[in-house]
Amino acid sequence: MLIYFVFVLGIGFALKRYMKTSTDFFLSGRSIPAWITGLAFISANLGAQEVIGMGASGAKYGIATSHFYWIGAIPAMVFVGIFMMPFYYGSKARSVPEYLKLRFDEKTRGFNAISFAAMTVFSSGVSLYAVGLLLGSLLGWDFNFSILVAAVIVLVYVFLGGLTSAIYNEVLQFFLIVFGFLPLVFLGLRDAGGWSGLQVRLATVATSNGFAPGAWSESWRFMGDPSSNPMGVEWFGLAMGLGFVLSFGYWCTDFLVVQRAMAADSMSAARRTPLIAAIPKMFFPFLVILPGMIAIALTHQAGQSGFALPAKPDGSLNYDMAIPLMLGHYFPTGMLGVGLTALIASFMSGMAGNVTAFNTVWTYDIYQSYIKRGASDQHYLWMGRMATVFGIIASVAAAYVATRFNNIMDMLQLVFAFVNAPLFATFLLGMFWKRSTGHGAFLGLLSGTLAAAIHHGLTLPKGAFVGIKGGWFGHLHTYPSEMAQNFWTAIFAWTTCFIVTIVISLLTKPREQEELRGLVYSLTEKPSEQHLLWYKRPVTLAAVVLFLTLLLNIIFW
Amino acid sequence: MGLDIRTPIGLMFAIVGALMTIASFFLNTEIYHRSLGINVNFWWGIVMFIFGITMFFFGKRDSSTVKPTAESAEGLKIEAEEHRSGVEVDTKNENE
């Protein structure tokens, strides 16, 4: 673990001398090869909510959790690479909010920049909170001390090397996570008697919870009706809410991931970034969900296996501990160090990703736009470093706020549903419908977010109480699970934003077509990729990725 | 010029892998009861070592490094755009 920390900081120092301009610091001088940005693309997302949250969902819902990947992330990543990247990269925008300004107007950008900045600080705080919790429960470190160590390390390497340093460290963290978790999956599966052995064990888990035997090991078969699968959702809510609205909203518009692709060294490298990322991403369920599934299977035979998930004070199982405890169960001294380091690395990469996105949006979209315009490049570089310090301090504060909420995953889904879900409708219309206008986009976003809040305020998941779970306006409808409620909140938000944007756009004056060149699909030349080798062409890559994903869906149907 | 990311990654995995493999000879074999009797430290140490050496080798052989803005075509375009739109003043002189 010490060796890892030394290397992380070493990369920061080694890159310090290359950080001469603000473009170096925020966009890596736009000079990074596609395979590096590609790995950073998924690694930035691989924070606490991914590793701990997906492991926890694997235990709670079984293989159905893979929908987050095989119907959610992958199609969205293909879409952003093929259709949206030409506008992000080609428009010379330096951030996602800046694209909104070029395409629509100042107020749309301001709304997005501010809500996004708040969200990154919150997510980075959650990562930090997870580090503190983990080091506390596994190594007995003090919560405050753990948070401080992690925050200072991230601060130093981002402060020194900017985005390049964050991206380099994300690649390092990516390999560390793969190497730290692979033996866990291998040992766990071997212990459970392979995939077929695990299926048998999970069947008893399913029947004892009142579901059909395959509910934990078959991802699609029980999606016909919300009452027959542990997630409590049906196929339409799943495909539209998670697959279309939430996943596309996240992977296509979240600057945290898009920033990685924007650092690529050419248009085709930028387009390949999410596609290269999709290949390891589609196998991540085996790395993070399977250990959770094995954990619940072992817990059900605690007598023989000697492994059990701990219970929370209210009697339900503490699913968030699935992955950390599995590491402790299977790894001996030595390997355990690597496994824990991998876990901490994932939290730090998640945090660093948020911090770099935050300092860029703050400096370019808030500071340079509204506070101090037309200063020297050195001044903005300095501001970026200050924003890094401020972002980390705010994350530490957010981490202490997070100690008050217990379910990380549901909480984040809620925030994404409020802010991100309507956003994808705005981008879709902005990029593919040249008639859409700034007023339309802004009011659409506003009403979409409002619709999400109202929907959340009027509904409740089954068995929950009025409060953070919803229902604070009254109680109109009960969803079978919190997840179903989140998916439907997203669907309502997206639809409202989509319709309001169209109506207002038709009522307001459109912009001159000439101004929209390079920003809208029908007015932009398609990038030619004929000169590239066939396996480097984004479209070929996309076809391969989609085919493999379809195959995985069918195998685990 | 520049730093190829494969070099530090390779170096780190090679060192950690080597340490794990060496340590596996000194550790009490009883600890492998947890890992179903498999000496994970030894085997996984070797895998990580080989991976590290391979990465290090490729990092040294060809270079795909990050360039400073002043040397990258796309980076220069961004700088030019910033100056054109007036969000930033020229900084060439301050850098020298």
XYZ file of C-alpha atoms in Angstrom:
653
model
C 0.000 0.000 0.000
C 2.900 2.275 0.824
C 4.477 1.486 -2.548
C 1.236 2.486 -4.215
C 1.083 5.818 -2.388
C 4.681 6.546 -3.343
C 3.971 5.905 -7.029
C 0.787 7.962 -6.980
C 2.587 10.975 -5.590
C 5.606 10.335 -7.823
C 3.441 10.635 -10.941
C 2.131 13.964 -9.664
C 5.634 15.330 -9.164
C 6.927 13.971 -12.473
C 4.128 15.748 -14.349
C 4.422 19.030 -12.525
C 6.930 20.502 -14.966
C 4.572 19.914 -17.893
C 1.799 22.043 -16.406
C 2.574 25.360 -18.045
C -0.784 26.629 -19.268
C -4.363 26.270 -18.153
C -5.004 24.040 -21.162
C -2.303 21.676 -19.883
C -3.911 21.647 -16.464
C -7.578 21.265 -17.456
C -7.415 19.418 -20.773
C -3.989 17.747 -20.663
C -3.048 19.869 -23.680
C -5.405 17.599 -25.645
C -2.586 15.174 -26.305
C -3.396 11.824 -24.687
C -3.683 8.585 -26.731
C -7.072 6.861 -26.915
C -6.276 3.743 -24.875
C -5.200 5.851 -21.892
C -8.246 8.136 -21.991
C -10.388 5.041 -22.498
C -9.194 3.345 -19.330
C -9.426 6.626 -17.417
C -12.985 6.979 -18.749
C -14.203 3.960 -16.774
C -11.782 4.347 -13.901
C -13.060 7.831 -13.067
C -16.494 6.296 -12.651
C -15.109 3.399 -10.616
C -15.504 5.138 -7.286
C -17.061 4.027 -4.041
C -20.613 3.851 -5.372
C -19.460 1.559 -8.158
C -17.397 -0.997 -6.267
C -19.209 -1.030 -2.937
C -22.617 -0.204 -4.431
C -22.494 -2.819 -7.199
C -21.188 -5.474 -4.806
C -24.006 -4.598 -2.425
C -26.615 -4.750 -5.214
C -25.154 -8.065 -6.376
C -25.941 -9.472 -2.955
C -29.301 -7.745 -2.690
C -30.659 -8.281 -6.235
C -28.390 -10.904 -7.820
C -27.343 -10.974 -11.464
C -30.080 -8.485 -12.357
C -27.609 -5.832 -11.186
C -25.795 -6.432 -14.482
C -28.543 -4.388 -16.151
C -26.644 -1.351 -14.911
C -23.940 -2.429 -17.372
C -25.446 -4.450 -20.174
C -28.550 -2.367 -20.771
C -27.361 0.794 -19.068
C -23.759 1.837 -19.450
C -22.631 0.055 -22.628
C -25.285 1.268 -25.121
C -24.907 4.781 -23.690
C -21.123 4.658 -24.099
C -21.487 3.550 -27.707
C -23.928 6.391 -28.334
C -21.697 9.071 -26.850
C -18.712 7.825 -28.852
C -20.456 7.574 -32.199
C -22.961 10.410 -32.154
C -22.119 12.964 -29.485
C -18.341 13.137 -29.335
C -18.020 14.948 -32.698
C -19.845 17.902 -31.128
C -18.074 17.907 -27.793
C -14.636 17.583 -29.304
C -15.213 19.374 -32.581
C -16.920 22.451 -31.136
C -13.732 23.359 -29.224
C -15.781 23.613 -26.067
C -13.587 22.993 -23.049
C -16.328 21.536 -20.872
C -19.876 20.212 -21.122
C -21.441 23.394 -19.711
C -19.418 25.377 -22.243
C -20.967 23.334 -25.033
C -24.393 24.310 -23.672
C -23.374 27.946 -23.852
C -22.197 27.617 -27.465
C -25.322 25.749 -28.474
C -27.924 27.537 -26.359
C -27.167 30.455 -24.088
C -25.544 31.696 -20.929
C -28.326 30.815 -18.484
C -28.518 27.171 -19.569
C -24.790 26.889 -19.023
C -24.923 28.602 -15.649
C -27.675 26.297 -14.413
C -25.761 23.221 -15.543
C -22.371 24.442 -14.276
C -23.649 25.201 -10.794
C -25.695 22.027 -10.342
C -22.829 19.955 -11.724
C -20.244 21.560 -9.445
C -22.444 20.822 -6.445
C -22.910 17.230 -7.546
C -19.192 16.521 -8.007
C -18.410 17.796 -4.540
C -21.132 15.558 -3.149
C -19.937 12.422 -4.991
C -16.345 13.025 -4.069
C -17.466 13.395 -0.468
C -19.217 10.019 -0.665
C -16.001 8.396 -1.920
C -14.098 9.964 0.927
C -16.691 8.823 3.430
C -16.368 5.266 2.114
C -12.592 5.381 2.547
C -12.995 6.478 6.145
C -15.559 3.781 6.873
C -13.538 1.046 5.197
C -10.181 1.802 6.761
C -11.942 2.119 10.074
C -13.715 -1.234 9.960
C -10.920 -3.278 8.365
C -7.711 -1.771 9.682
C -9.013 -0.026 12.752
C -7.837 3.394 11.584
C -9.464 6.488 12.966
C -12.232 7.869 10.684
C -10.874 11.422 10.730
C -7.320 10.290 10.110
C -8.282 8.055 7.138
C -10.231 10.858 5.496
C -7.344 13.234 5.974
C -4.756 10.864 4.452
C -6.889 10.104 1.368
C -7.801 13.766 0.852
C -4.220 14.969 1.112
C -2.905 12.374 -1.362
C -5.548 13.234 -3.960
C -4.951 16.934 -3.333
C -1.216 16.644 -3.920
C -1.343 14.734 -7.168
C -4.173 16.726 -8.732
C -2.692 20.025 -7.550
C 0.647 19.234 -9.140
C -0.237 17.452 -12.350
C -3.806 18.532 -13.098
C -5.930 16.370 -15.372
C -2.938 14.497 -16.803
C -1.959 13.383 -13.340
C -5.527 12.341 -12.539
C -5.805 10.397 -15.806
C -2.450 8.662 -15.349
C -3.373 7.679 -11.834
C -6.748 6.444 -13.012
C -5.048 4.083 -15.442
C -2.797 2.839 -12.655
C -5.837 2.409 -10.409
C -7.704 0.567 -13.125
C -5.023 -2.124 -13.353
C -4.716 -2.284 -9.601
C -8.462 -2.885 -9.234
C -8.428 -5.627 -11.864
C -5.428 -7.333 -10.285
C -6.764 -6.906 -6.768
C -10.216 -8.360 -7.493
C -9.564 -11.114 -10.019
C -8.210 -13.605 -7.448
C -11.254 -12.881 -5.262
C -13.621 -13.857 -8.067
C -11.523 -16.926 -8.825
C -11.384 -18.128 -5.217
C -15.026 -17.300 -4.553
C -16.286 -19.147 -7.615
C -14.056 -22.114 -6.859
C -15.396 -22.231 -3.325
C -19.002 -22.054 -4.537
C -18.439 -24.857 -7.056
C -18.245 -22.789 -10.224
C -21.113 -20.909 -11.874
C -23.438 -23.916 -11.744
C -22.647 -24.454 -8.063
C -23.363 -20.806 -7.384
C -26.693 -21.073 -9.238
C -27.738 -23.934 -6.987
C -26.803 -22.003 -3.857
C -28.529 -18.842 -5.070
C -31.697 -20.825 -5.746
C -32.057 -21.407 -2.002
C -31.487 -17.687 -1.402
C -34.251 -16.885 -3.887
C -36.816 -19.375 -2.584
C -36.242 -18.363 1.028
C -37.045 -14.772 -0.003
C -40.236 -15.892 -1.709
C -39.061 -15.745 -5.334
C -38.666 -18.355 -8.062
C -35.365 -20.305 -7.800
C -33.673 -18.452 -10.673
C -34.440 -14.913 -9.475
C -30.845 -14.273 -8.381
C -29.056 -15.926 -11.289
C -31.132 -15.000 -14.355
C -31.157 -11.357 -15.344
C -34.162 -10.993 -17.678
C -36.482 -13.950 -17.132
C -38.284 -12.463 -14.137
C -38.561 -8.896 -15.397
C -42.126 -9.376 -16.677
C -43.668 -8.361 -13.386
C -42.239 -6.260 -10.543
C -43.376 -8.705 -7.873
C -41.402 -11.634 -9.314
C -37.903 -10.150 -9.119
C -35.950 -8.798 -6.131
C -35.430 -5.368 -7.741
C -39.176 -4.790 -7.861
C -39.141 -3.345 -11.377
C -40.680 -4.426 -14.671
C -38.988 -4.456 -18.064
C -40.421 -1.157 -19.291
C -39.326 0.879 -16.272
C -35.966 -0.842 -16.445
C -35.326 -0.274 -20.134
C -36.662 3.289 -20.220
C -35.709 4.536 -16.760
C -32.346 2.897 -16.281
C -31.373 1.950 -19.820
C -32.437 5.072 -21.630
C -32.805 8.037 -19.303
C -30.440 7.465 -16.393
C -27.578 5.753 -18.206
C -27.581 7.997 -21.248
C -27.937 10.973 -18.933
C -24.889 9.928 -17.002
C -22.489 8.642 -19.657
C -23.399 11.164 -22.352
C -23.666 14.410 -20.423
C -21.651 14.026 -17.242
C -18.523 16.103 -17.615
C -16.725 13.815 -15.173
C -16.434 11.124 -17.842
C -16.678 13.284 -20.967
C -13.679 15.312 -19.768
C -11.486 12.231 -20.216
C -12.471 11.898 -23.852
C -11.959 15.626 -24.410
C -8.313 15.218 -23.388
C -7.707 12.835 -26.310
C -5.212 13.802 -28.990
C -7.515 13.734 -32.037
C -11.161 13.543 -33.003
C -11.025 9.830 -33.761
C -9.210 9.162 -30.479
C -11.926 11.091 -28.639
C -14.610 9.009 -30.346
C -12.803 5.774 -29.614
C -12.378 6.657 -25.920
C -15.821 5.511 -24.706
C -15.762 2.543 -27.096
C -12.439 1.291 -25.782
C -13.783 1.876 -22.283
C -16.872 -0.220 -23.061
C -14.851 -3.387 -23.640
C -13.496 -3.834 -20.098
C -16.698 -2.260 -18.758
C -18.862 -5.106 -20.051
C -16.839 -7.591 -18.031
C -16.918 -5.573 -14.832
C -20.060 -7.307 -13.578
C -17.914 -10.409 -13.098
C -15.440 -8.399 -11.071
C -17.787 -6.440 -8.805
C -21.233 -8.089 -8.902
C -20.192 -11.740 -8.658
C -18.398 -11.296 -5.297
C -21.611 -9.779 -3.929
C -23.647 -12.740 -5.218
C -21.170 -15.190 -3.710
C -21.345 -13.293 -0.421
C -25.122 -13.693 -0.148
C -24.877 -17.377 -1.084
C -22.295 -17.947 1.656
C -24.339 -15.973 4.173
C -27.255 -18.341 3.618
C -25.100 -21.284 4.601
C -23.227 -19.444 7.301
C -22.962 -22.659 9.320
C -20.764 -24.373 6.729
C -19.035 -21.425 5.133
C -18.158 -19.468 8.255
C -19.027 -16.266 6.398
C -21.943 -13.995 7.054
C -22.839 -10.452 6.207
C -23.297 -8.395 9.355
C -26.742 -7.087 10.221
C -27.647 -3.444 10.549
C -29.247 -2.162 13.755
C -32.725 -2.542 12.183
C -32.172 -6.235 11.459
C -31.619 -6.098 7.690
C -28.298 -7.227 6.235
C -25.549 -4.659 5.735
C -24.980 -5.286 2.016
C -22.392 -2.531 1.689
C -19.904 -4.709 3.530
C -20.118 -7.546 0.964
C -16.920 -6.776 -0.969
C -14.695 -5.626 1.907
C -15.627 -8.694 3.962
C -15.121 -11.075 1.039
C -11.592 -9.717 0.661
C -10.947 -10.453 4.314
C -12.513 -13.905 4.005
C -10.465 -15.230 1.069
C -7.219 -13.266 1.003
C -4.247 -14.218 3.196
C -1.693 -11.680 4.431
C 0.111 -10.254 1.425
C -2.655 -10.637 -1.133
C -4.988 -8.924 1.334
C -2.761 -5.851 1.190
C -3.118 -5.743 -2.599
C -6.884 -6.219 -2.382
C -7.351 -3.442 0.153
C -5.087 -1.122 -1.793
C -7.196 -1.816 -4.879
C -10.307 -0.869 -2.938
C -8.765 2.356 -1.642
C -7.411 3.098 -5.145
C -10.927 2.853 -6.539
C -12.215 5.365 -4.005
C -9.369 7.737 -4.706
C -9.844 7.536 -8.477
C -13.528 8.270 -8.033
C -12.683 11.225 -5.882
C -9.927 12.579 -8.138
C -12.247 12.306 -11.140
C -14.799 14.485 -9.392
C -12.192 16.962 -8.220
C -10.706 17.482 -11.712
C -14.176 17.898 -13.203
C -15.021 20.341 -10.450
C -11.924 22.515 -10.844
C -12.424 22.740 -14.615
C -16.109 23.644 -14.461
C -15.454 26.105 -11.657
C -12.583 27.845 -13.437
C -13.923 27.864 -17.003
C -17.657 28.059 -16.502
C -18.119 29.959 -13.282
C -14.971 31.947 -12.545
C -13.936 32.862 -16.088
C -17.519 33.527 -17.170
C -19.050 35.393 -14.274
C -16.329 36.529 -11.928
C -13.178 37.477 -13.754
C -13.030 37.513 -17.520
C -10.017 38.199 -19.713
C -7.248 37.587 -17.197
C -3.954 35.926 -18.094
C -3.578 32.218 -18.639
C -1.306 31.984 -15.594
C -4.054 33.475 -13.492
C -6.506 30.740 -14.535
C -3.908 28.072 -13.931
C -3.494 29.449 -10.430
C -7.267 29.559 -10.015
C -7.507 25.910 -11.090
C -5.082 24.932 -8.357
C -7.007 26.960 -5.799
C -10.257 25.339 -6.973
C -8.620 21.955 -6.401
C -7.847 22.870 -2.814
C -11.318 24.266 -2.288
C -12.957 21.232 -3.936
C -11.123 18.869 -1.604
C -12.039 20.868 1.481
C -15.682 20.886 0.372
C -15.520 17.101 -0.224
C -14.260 16.551 3.296
C -17.220 18.564 4.548
C -19.544 16.502 2.316
C -18.042 13.300 3.716
C -19.126 14.320 7.198
C -22.608 15.102 5.877
C -22.686 11.610 4.327
C -22.235 10.037 7.760
C -25.882 10.920 8.359
C -27.256 8.880 5.418
C -26.875 5.123 5.204
C -27.659 3.987 1.685
C -25.107 5.589 -0.624
C -26.405 4.102 -3.837
C -30.079 5.092 -3.493
C -29.119 8.575 -2.410
C -26.938 9.132 -5.476
C -29.504 7.669 -7.846
C -31.935 10.214 -6.473
C -29.617 13.134 -7.170
C -28.880 11.856 -10.670
C -32.571 11.471 -11.373
C -33.234 15.086 -10.358
C -30.388 16.725 -12.249
C -29.093 14.384 -14.937
C -32.236 12.800 -16.299
C -33.759 15.939 -17.843
C -30.293 16.973 -19.076
C -30.124 14.187 -21.624
C -33.323 15.431 -23.273
C -31.728 18.873 -23.609
C -28.607 17.482 -25.269
C -30.557 15.193 -27.542
C -32.661 18.075 -28.830
C -29.700 20.439 -28.911
C -27.556 18.148 -31.000
C -30.143 16.714 -33.350
C -32.838 19.365 -33.729
C -31.570 22.670 -35.014
C -34.830 24.442 -34.200
C -34.416 24.102 -30.410
C -33.613 27.378 -28.653
C -31.914 28.638 -25.520
C -35.125 29.621 -23.750
C -36.592 26.242 -24.588
C -33.577 24.391 -23.223
C -33.442 26.395 -20.018
C -37.141 26.156 -19.201
C -37.108 22.490 -20.210
C -34.293 21.730 -17.799
C -35.925 23.679 -15.024
C -39.316 22.022 -15.450
C -37.655 18.599 -15.803
C -35.896 18.979 -12.481
C -39.106 20.316 -10.968
C -41.080 17.366 -12.377
C -38.579 14.984 -10.785
C -39.000 16.667 -7.423
C -42.812 16.687 -7.631
C -42.965 13.040 -8.728
C -40.650 12.080 -5.911
C -42.761 14.105 -3.506
C -45.989 12.374 -4.502
C -44.891 8.739 -4.437
C -43.458 6.309 -1.956
C -41.701 2.967 -2.276
C -43.428 0.089 -0.514
C -42.905 0.007 3.227
C -41.106 3.365 3.449
C -41.986 6.365 5.566
C -42.588 9.920 4.407
C -39.353 11.915 4.315
C -36.161 11.429 2.320
C -37.766 8.491 0.515
C -40.493 10.700 -0.922
C -44.118 11.411 -0.236
C -43.556 14.864 1.218
C -46.307 16.416 -0.936
C -48.865 13.764 -0.367
C -49.165 10.147 -1.325
C -50.619 9.246 -4.705
C -48.875 6.065 -5.774
C -46.863 3.275 -4.170
C -43.986 1.651 -6.040
C -42.907 -1.901 -5.286
C -39.330 -0.765 -4.576
C -37.151 2.296 -4.229
C -35.411 1.445 -7.472
C -38.688 1.415 -9.377
C -39.505 4.808 -7.900
C -36.130 6.215 -8.997
C -36.475 4.876 -12.531
C -39.933 6.370 -12.899
C -38.848 9.705 -11.426
C -36.208 9.802 -14.170
C -38.739 8.918 -16.870
C -41.086 11.710 -15.759
C -38.258 14.240 -15.578
C -36.958 13.350 -19.035
C -40.366 13.417 -20.689
C -41.293 16.748 -19.119
C -38.023 18.328 -20.204
C -38.378 16.891 -23.723
C -41.910 18.226 -24.230
C -41.374 21.614 -22.583
C -38.195 22.226 -24.609
C -40.006 21.486 -27.872
C -43.032 23.646 -27.048
C -41.015 26.661 -25.860
C -38.575 26.318 -28.767
C -41.401 26.498 -31.270
C -42.679 29.657 -29.562
C -39.321 31.444 -29.488
C -37.044 32.748 -32.228
C -34.523 30.215 -33.577
C -30.837 31.056 -33.993
C -29.210 31.650 -37.359
C -28.193 28.353 -38.921
C -24.739 29.741 -39.634
C -24.054 30.121 -35.902
C -24.858 26.479 -35.241
C -22.352 24.966 -37.618
C -20.353 22.305 -35.797
C -22.882 22.200 -32.957
C -25.874 20.463 -34.527
C -25.945 17.156 -36.369
C -27.593 18.270 -39.598
C -25.264 21.270 -39.975
C -21.989 19.498 -39.284
C -19.747 17.617 -41.655
C -19.404 13.987 -40.666
C -15.861 13.182 -39.598
C -14.216 10.980 -42.191
C -12.503 7.922 -40.817
C -11.665 6.190 -44.082
C -7.939 6.639 -43.638
C -7.894 4.635 -40.403
C -7.229 0.931 -40.107
C -10.494 -0.971 -39.823
C -10.097 -1.820 -36.132
C -9.455 1.832 -35.318
C -12.702 3.029 -36.881
C -15.264 4.010 -34.224
C -18.169 2.431 -36.111
C -16.485 -0.980 -36.364
C -15.580 -0.878 -32.696
C -19.138 0.084 -31.802
C -20.576 -2.854 -33.726
C -18.241 -5.297 -31.964
C -19.090 -3.842 -28.552
C -22.843 -4.017 -29.135
C -22.674 -7.562 -30.422
C -20.718 -8.772 -27.389
C -23.133 -7.013 -25.031
C -26.104 -8.652 -26.706
C -24.368 -11.991 -26.327
C -23.821 -11.422 -22.591
C -27.485 -10.474 -22.164
C -28.555 -13.703 -23.836
C -26.130 -15.937 -21.931
C -27.370 -14.664 -18.566
C -30.983 -14.282 -19.646
C 10.337 13.867 -23.568
C 7.388 13.317 -21.312
C 6.384 10.440 -19.135
C 4.881 7.266 -20.548
C 2.331 5.942 -18.098
C 3.337 2.339 -18.798
C 6.723 2.910 -17.199
C 5.495 3.710 -13.674
C 2.683 1.131 -13.905
C 5.138 -1.534 -15.018
C 7.617 -0.617 -12.341
C 5.014 -0.689 -9.594
C 3.509 -4.047 -10.554
C 6.977 -5.577 -11.025
C 8.049 -4.458 -7.549
C 4.824 -5.509 -5.810
C 4.748 -8.844 -7.673
C 8.367 -9.611 -6.820
C 7.846 -8.705 -3.165
C 4.773 -10.940 -2.930
C 6.511 -13.892 -4.503
C 9.546 -13.536 -2.263
C 7.393 -13.043 0.816
C 5.456 -16.217 0.033
C 8.576 -18.286 0.862
C 8.814 -16.804 4.339
C 5.168 -16.723 5.331
C 3.636 -19.548 7.315
C 1.670 -21.750 4.905
C -1.176 -21.929 7.404
C -2.505 -18.603 6.198
C -3.488 -20.245 2.890
C -6.267 -22.103 4.634
C -8.385 -19.042 3.799
C -7.610 -19.122 0.116
C -8.664 -22.783 -0.221
C -5.104 -24.060 0.138
C -3.800 -22.130 -2.840
C -0.624 -20.117 -2.381
C -2.077 -16.933 -3.886
C 0.875 -14.810 -2.848
C 3.270 -16.934 -4.882
C 1.151 -17.402 -7.995
C -0.446 -13.989 -8.170
C 2.917 -12.392 -7.347
C 4.382 -14.048 -10.421
C 1.446 -12.967 -12.609
C 1.769 -9.372 -11.431
C 5.530 -9.434 -11.919
C 5.206 -10.629 -15.523
C 2.525 -8.043 -16.233
C 4.718 -5.325 -14.731
C 7.777 -6.284 -16.769
C 5.721 -6.404 -19.986
C 4.237 -2.969 -19.364
C 7.639 -1.556 -18.487
C 9.154 -3.019 -21.642
C 6.482 -1.532 -23.907
C 6.682 1.793 -22.105
C 10.387 1.991 -22.844
C 10.168 0.682 -26.386
C 7.750 3.060 -28.027
C 6.651 6.350 -26.645
C 3.094 7.544 -26.436
C 3.548 10.482 -24.168
C 1.588 13.513 -23.177
C 2.803 16.654 -24.864
C 2.568 20.143 -23.437
C -0.034 22.350 -25.085
C 2.629 24.231 -27.028
C 3.556 21.023 -28.866
C 0.142 19.484 -29.495
C -1.926 20.532 -32.492
C -5.269 20.206 -30.703
C -3.964 22.029 -27.622
C -2.828 24.978 -29.732
C -6.257 25.223 -31.328
C -7.834 25.590 -27.892
C -5.393 28.319 -26.894
C -6.073 30.184 -30.124
C -9.820 29.954 -29.525
C -9.457 31.296 -25.992
C -7.595 34.343 -27.246
C -9.933 34.921 -30.156
C -13.035 34.919 -27.976
C -11.343 37.191 -25.465
C -11.830 35.053 -22.365
C -8.086 35.063 -21.886
C -5.244 37.461 -22.713
C -2.028 36.435 -24.417
C 0.440 34.839 -22.080
C 3.350 34.044 -24.331
C 5.562 36.675 -22.719
C 4.820 35.704 -19.154
C 5.831 32.152 -19.836
C 9.250 32.981 -21.130
